[in-house]
Amino acid sequence: EMNTNITFPDAGQYTVTCLIKASATASSGSIGNLGVSAEVNVPADTIGTVTISGQATPEVGNAIVYTVQHDGTAPDGDITLTFTTSPTSNRTIADTRDPMKKTITFASGAEGVAYTITASLADASASDSPASGTKSVTPKVVIGTATVAGPTTTVAGSASTAYSVTYTGASNPAPQDLTFAWTTVPSTGVTLSSATAATPTITVADASATPSVEVKCTVSSATSEDLSVVATPLTTTVTAS
């Protein structure tokens, strides 16, 4: 045949000889030689599936580590990582000592925004280069531990001084969309100046009927890690006017 396939048993140097004769019975003809270097068939490296691990609801203001992994055969040292987010606003990406890890710090304004993190891996010797993976994250803020603060005594028939909510362990920045739901126990004979204001007052009609009032508040935020927290209530003693 004019063409044929040759399988070499081992790596090494070989000479392939071809004799072209005028007929099958001829004893001589034209001879061609070809030197061949046979090498072990080494499959090309692969990157494989790219994944990103890290917090899905990172707290605004904190540097969060995101780790990029792949299940291919390409060594990490041969890989170039490109790390991006969409959108690109209100965040900072920084390198770490590990080339396959990056930190992202989300700034004020990022809370409640859906971000897509993309890691793209490139290796010139990998058959599937470049390959990329994504992760969806939504930065949050933290309301913190809430406590009702305000007067511990009030005079019946008069508006108290204002109540408010104080926080410990809150994010910096704190949630910008806080809403308030104020209640009292008992509710009969007690008037709230507003059930939704940040700093309401109470007016108690009769000290003898209502000698004390427990002031309660639930604080909520659509952009926080805990969507709402119940503040530790405060008990106010009511005195006669």
Coordinates of C-alpha atoms in Angstrom, one line a residue:
E1 CA 0.0 0.0 0.0
M2 CA 1.1 3.6 -0.5
N3 CA 0.2 4.5 3.1
T4 CA 0.6 2.5 6.3
N5 CA 0.5 3.1 10.0
I6 CA 3.4 2.1 12.3
T7 CA 3.2 1.6 16.0
F8 CA 6.5 1.7 17.8
P9 CA 6.8 -0.5 20.9
D10 CA 9.1 1.8 22.9
A11 CA 10.5 5.2 23.0
G12 CA 13.7 5.6 21.0
Q13 CA 15.3 6.1 17.6
Y14 CA 14.0 4.1 14.6
T15 CA 14.7 4.0 10.9
V16 CA 11.8 3.3 8.6
T17 CA 12.7 1.8 5.3
C18 CA 10.5 1.7 2.2
L19 CA 11.3 -0.5 -0.9
I20 CA 9.5 0.4 -4.1
K21 CA 9.7 -2.4 -6.7
A22 CA 8.4 -2.6 -10.3
S23 CA 6.6 -5.8 -9.4
A24 CA 6.0 -8.0 -6.5
T25 CA 8.5 -10.6 -7.8
A26 CA 11.3 -8.0 -8.5
S27 CA 14.4 -8.4 -6.3
S28 CA 15.4 -4.7 -6.3
G29 CA 14.0 -1.3 -6.5
S30 CA 14.2 2.2 -5.1
I31 CA 14.8 2.4 -1.4
G32 CA 13.8 5.3 0.9
N33 CA 14.8 5.7 4.6
L34 CA 13.3 7.9 7.3
G35 CA 14.7 8.5 10.8
V36 CA 12.0 8.6 13.4
S37 CA 12.3 9.5 17.1
A38 CA 9.5 7.9 19.0
E39 CA 8.5 9.5 22.3
V40 CA 6.1 8.3 25.1
N41 CA 2.7 9.7 24.4
V42 CA 2.0 12.1 27.3
P43 CA -1.5 13.5 27.4
A44 CA -1.8 17.3 27.5
D45 CA -2.5 18.9 30.9
T46 CA -6.1 19.9 31.6
I47 CA -7.6 22.6 33.8
G48 CA -11.0 20.9 34.2
T49 CA -13.8 22.3 36.2
V50 CA -13.1 25.6 38.0
T51 CA -14.8 26.3 41.3
I52 CA -14.7 29.2 43.7
S53 CA -15.3 28.7 47.5
G54 CA -16.0 31.4 50.0
Q55 CA -18.8 33.3 51.7
A56 CA -22.0 33.8 49.7
T57 CA -23.1 36.6 52.0
P58 CA -19.9 38.4 53.0
E59 CA -20.1 41.2 55.5
V60 CA -19.4 44.7 54.1
G61 CA -16.1 46.1 55.4
N62 CA -14.4 42.8 56.0
A63 CA -11.7 41.2 53.8
I64 CA -13.1 37.8 52.7
V65 CA -10.9 35.1 51.3
Y66 CA -12.1 33.3 48.1
T67 CA -10.3 30.1 47.0
V68 CA -10.1 29.0 43.4
Q69 CA -9.8 25.3 42.7
H70 CA -9.7 23.1 39.6
D71 CA -9.9 19.3 39.1
G72 CA -7.6 19.1 36.1
T73 CA -3.9 17.9 35.9
A74 CA -2.3 21.3 35.2
P75 CA 0.0 22.3 38.1
D76 CA -1.1 25.5 39.9
G77 CA 2.4 26.9 39.2
D78 CA 1.7 26.8 35.5
I79 CA -1.6 28.5 35.7
T80 CA -2.4 32.2 35.4
L81 CA -5.5 33.3 37.4
T82 CA -7.6 36.3 36.3
F83 CA -10.1 37.2 39.1
T84 CA -12.9 39.7 38.5
T85 CA -16.4 40.7 39.7
S86 CA -19.5 42.0 38.0
P87 CA -20.3 44.8 38.9
T88 CA -16.9 46.2 39.7
S89 CA -18.1 49.0 42.0
N90 CA -17.7 49.2 45.8
R91 CA -15.2 46.3 46.1
T92 CA -11.5 45.8 46.3
I93 CA -9.6 42.7 45.2
A94 CA -6.2 41.9 46.8
D95 CA -3.6 39.2 46.3
T96 CA -2.6 36.7 49.0
R97 CA 0.5 34.6 49.4
D98 CA -1.4 31.8 47.7
P99 CA -1.8 32.6 44.0
M100 CA -5.0 30.6 44.0
K101 CA -6.6 32.7 46.7
K102 CA -7.8 36.3 46.6
T103 CA -9.5 38.6 49.1
I104 CA -12.5 40.8 48.3
T105 CA -13.5 43.7 50.6
F106 CA -16.9 45.0 49.8
A107 CA -17.5 48.7 50.7
S108 CA -20.5 50.7 51.7
G109 CA -23.0 50.7 48.9
A110 CA -22.4 47.0 48.1
E111 CA -24.9 45.7 50.6
G112 CA -27.9 44.0 48.9
V113 CA -26.2 44.0 45.5
A114 CA -25.9 40.7 43.6
Y115 CA -22.2 40.2 42.5
T116 CA -20.9 37.5 40.2
I117 CA -17.3 36.5 40.9
T118 CA -15.4 35.0 37.9
A119 CA -12.1 33.1 38.1
S120 CA -10.5 32.4 34.7
L121 CA -7.5 30.0 34.6
A122 CA -5.1 29.9 31.7
D123 CA -2.2 27.5 30.9
A124 CA -0.6 27.4 27.5
S125 CA 0.0 23.6 27.8
A126 CA -3.5 22.8 28.9
S127 CA -5.8 21.4 26.2
D128 CA -8.9 23.2 27.7
S129 CA -7.3 26.5 28.4
P130 CA -8.8 28.9 29.3
A131 CA -11.4 27.6 31.7
S132 CA -13.5 29.6 34.1
G133 CA -15.9 29.3 37.1
T134 CA -18.3 31.7 38.8
K135 CA -19.8 32.3 42.2
S136 CA -22.7 34.5 43.1
V137 CA -22.5 36.6 46.3
T138 CA -24.6 39.3 47.9
P139 CA -22.8 41.4 50.5
K140 CA -24.7 42.1 53.7
V141 CA -24.4 44.3 56.8
V142 CA -25.1 43.2 60.3
I143 CA -27.6 44.9 62.6
G144 CA -25.9 43.5 65.7
T145 CA -27.3 42.9 69.1
A146 CA -30.0 45.4 69.8
T147 CA -31.1 46.9 73.2
V148 CA -33.9 49.3 73.9
A149 CA -32.5 52.4 75.6
G150 CA -34.4 55.3 77.3
P151 CA -36.0 56.5 80.5
T152 CA -36.7 54.0 83.3
T153 CA -39.3 56.2 84.8
T154 CA -42.1 58.3 83.3
V155 CA -44.9 60.5 84.7
A156 CA -48.4 59.5 83.9
G157 CA -50.2 61.9 81.6
S158 CA -47.0 63.3 80.1
A159 CA -45.0 62.1 77.1
S160 CA -41.8 60.4 78.2
T161 CA -38.4 61.3 76.9
A162 CA -37.5 59.4 73.7
Y163 CA -36.7 55.7 73.5
S164 CA -34.1 54.4 71.0
V165 CA -32.2 51.3 70.1
T166 CA -28.5 50.8 70.7
Y167 CA -26.3 48.1 69.1
T168 CA -23.3 46.0 69.8
G169 CA -21.5 43.9 67.2
A170 CA -23.0 45.9 64.3
S171 CA -21.4 46.3 61.0
N172 CA -19.4 49.4 60.1
P173 CA -21.0 50.7 58.0
A174 CA -24.3 49.9 59.7
P175 CA -27.5 49.1 57.7
Q176 CA -28.8 52.2 56.0
D177 CA -32.4 50.9 55.7
L178 CA -33.4 50.1 59.3
T179 CA -37.1 49.9 60.1
F180 CA -38.6 49.8 63.6
A181 CA -41.7 48.1 65.0
W182 CA -42.4 49.4 68.6
T183 CA -44.8 47.8 71.0
T184 CA -45.6 48.1 74.7
V185 CA -46.8 45.6 77.3
P186 CA -49.4 46.4 78.3
S187 CA -50.7 48.2 75.3
T188 CA -54.0 49.4 76.9
G189 CA -53.6 52.8 78.5
V190 CA -50.3 53.4 76.8
T191 CA -49.9 55.6 73.7
L192 CA -46.9 55.4 71.4
S193 CA -46.1 58.6 69.6
S194 CA -45.1 56.4 66.6
A195 CA -44.8 52.6 66.2
T196 CA -42.3 53.0 63.4
A197 CA -40.1 56.0 64.3
A198 CA -36.5 55.5 65.4
T199 CA -37.1 57.5 68.6
P200 CA -40.7 57.4 69.8
T201 CA -42.1 58.4 73.2
I202 CA -44.9 56.9 75.3
T203 CA -47.7 58.5 77.3
V204 CA -49.3 56.5 80.1
A205 CA -52.8 57.5 81.1
D206 CA -52.9 56.3 84.7
A207 CA -50.1 55.2 87.0
S208 CA -52.4 53.3 89.3
A209 CA -53.8 51.2 86.4
T210 CA -50.4 50.9 84.7
P211 CA -47.6 51.0 87.2
S212 CA -45.0 49.8 84.7
V213 CA -44.6 49.5 81.0
E214 CA -42.3 47.2 79.0
V215 CA -41.1 48.9 75.9
K216 CA -40.2 46.5 73.0
C217 CA -38.8 46.9 69.5
T218 CA -38.1 44.7 66.5
V219 CA -35.4 46.2 64.1
S220 CA -35.3 45.0 60.5
S221 CA -33.2 45.6 57.4
A222 CA -33.6 44.2 54.0
T223 CA -29.8 44.3 53.4
S224 CA -28.7 42.7 56.7
E225 CA -27.5 39.2 57.3
D226 CA -30.2 38.7 59.9
L227 CA -33.2 40.4 58.3
S228 CA -34.5 41.4 61.8
V229 CA -33.5 41.3 65.4
V230 CA -35.6 41.6 68.6
A231 CA -34.1 44.2 70.9
T232 CA -33.8 43.5 74.6
P233 CA -36.8 45.3 76.1
L234 CA -36.7 48.0 78.7
T235 CA -39.2 48.3 81.7
T236 CA -40.3 51.8 82.7
T237 CA -41.8 52.6 86.0
V238 CA -44.8 55.0 85.8
T239 CA -45.3 57.6 88.5
A240 CA -48.3 59.7 89.3
S241 CA -48.4 63.2 88.0

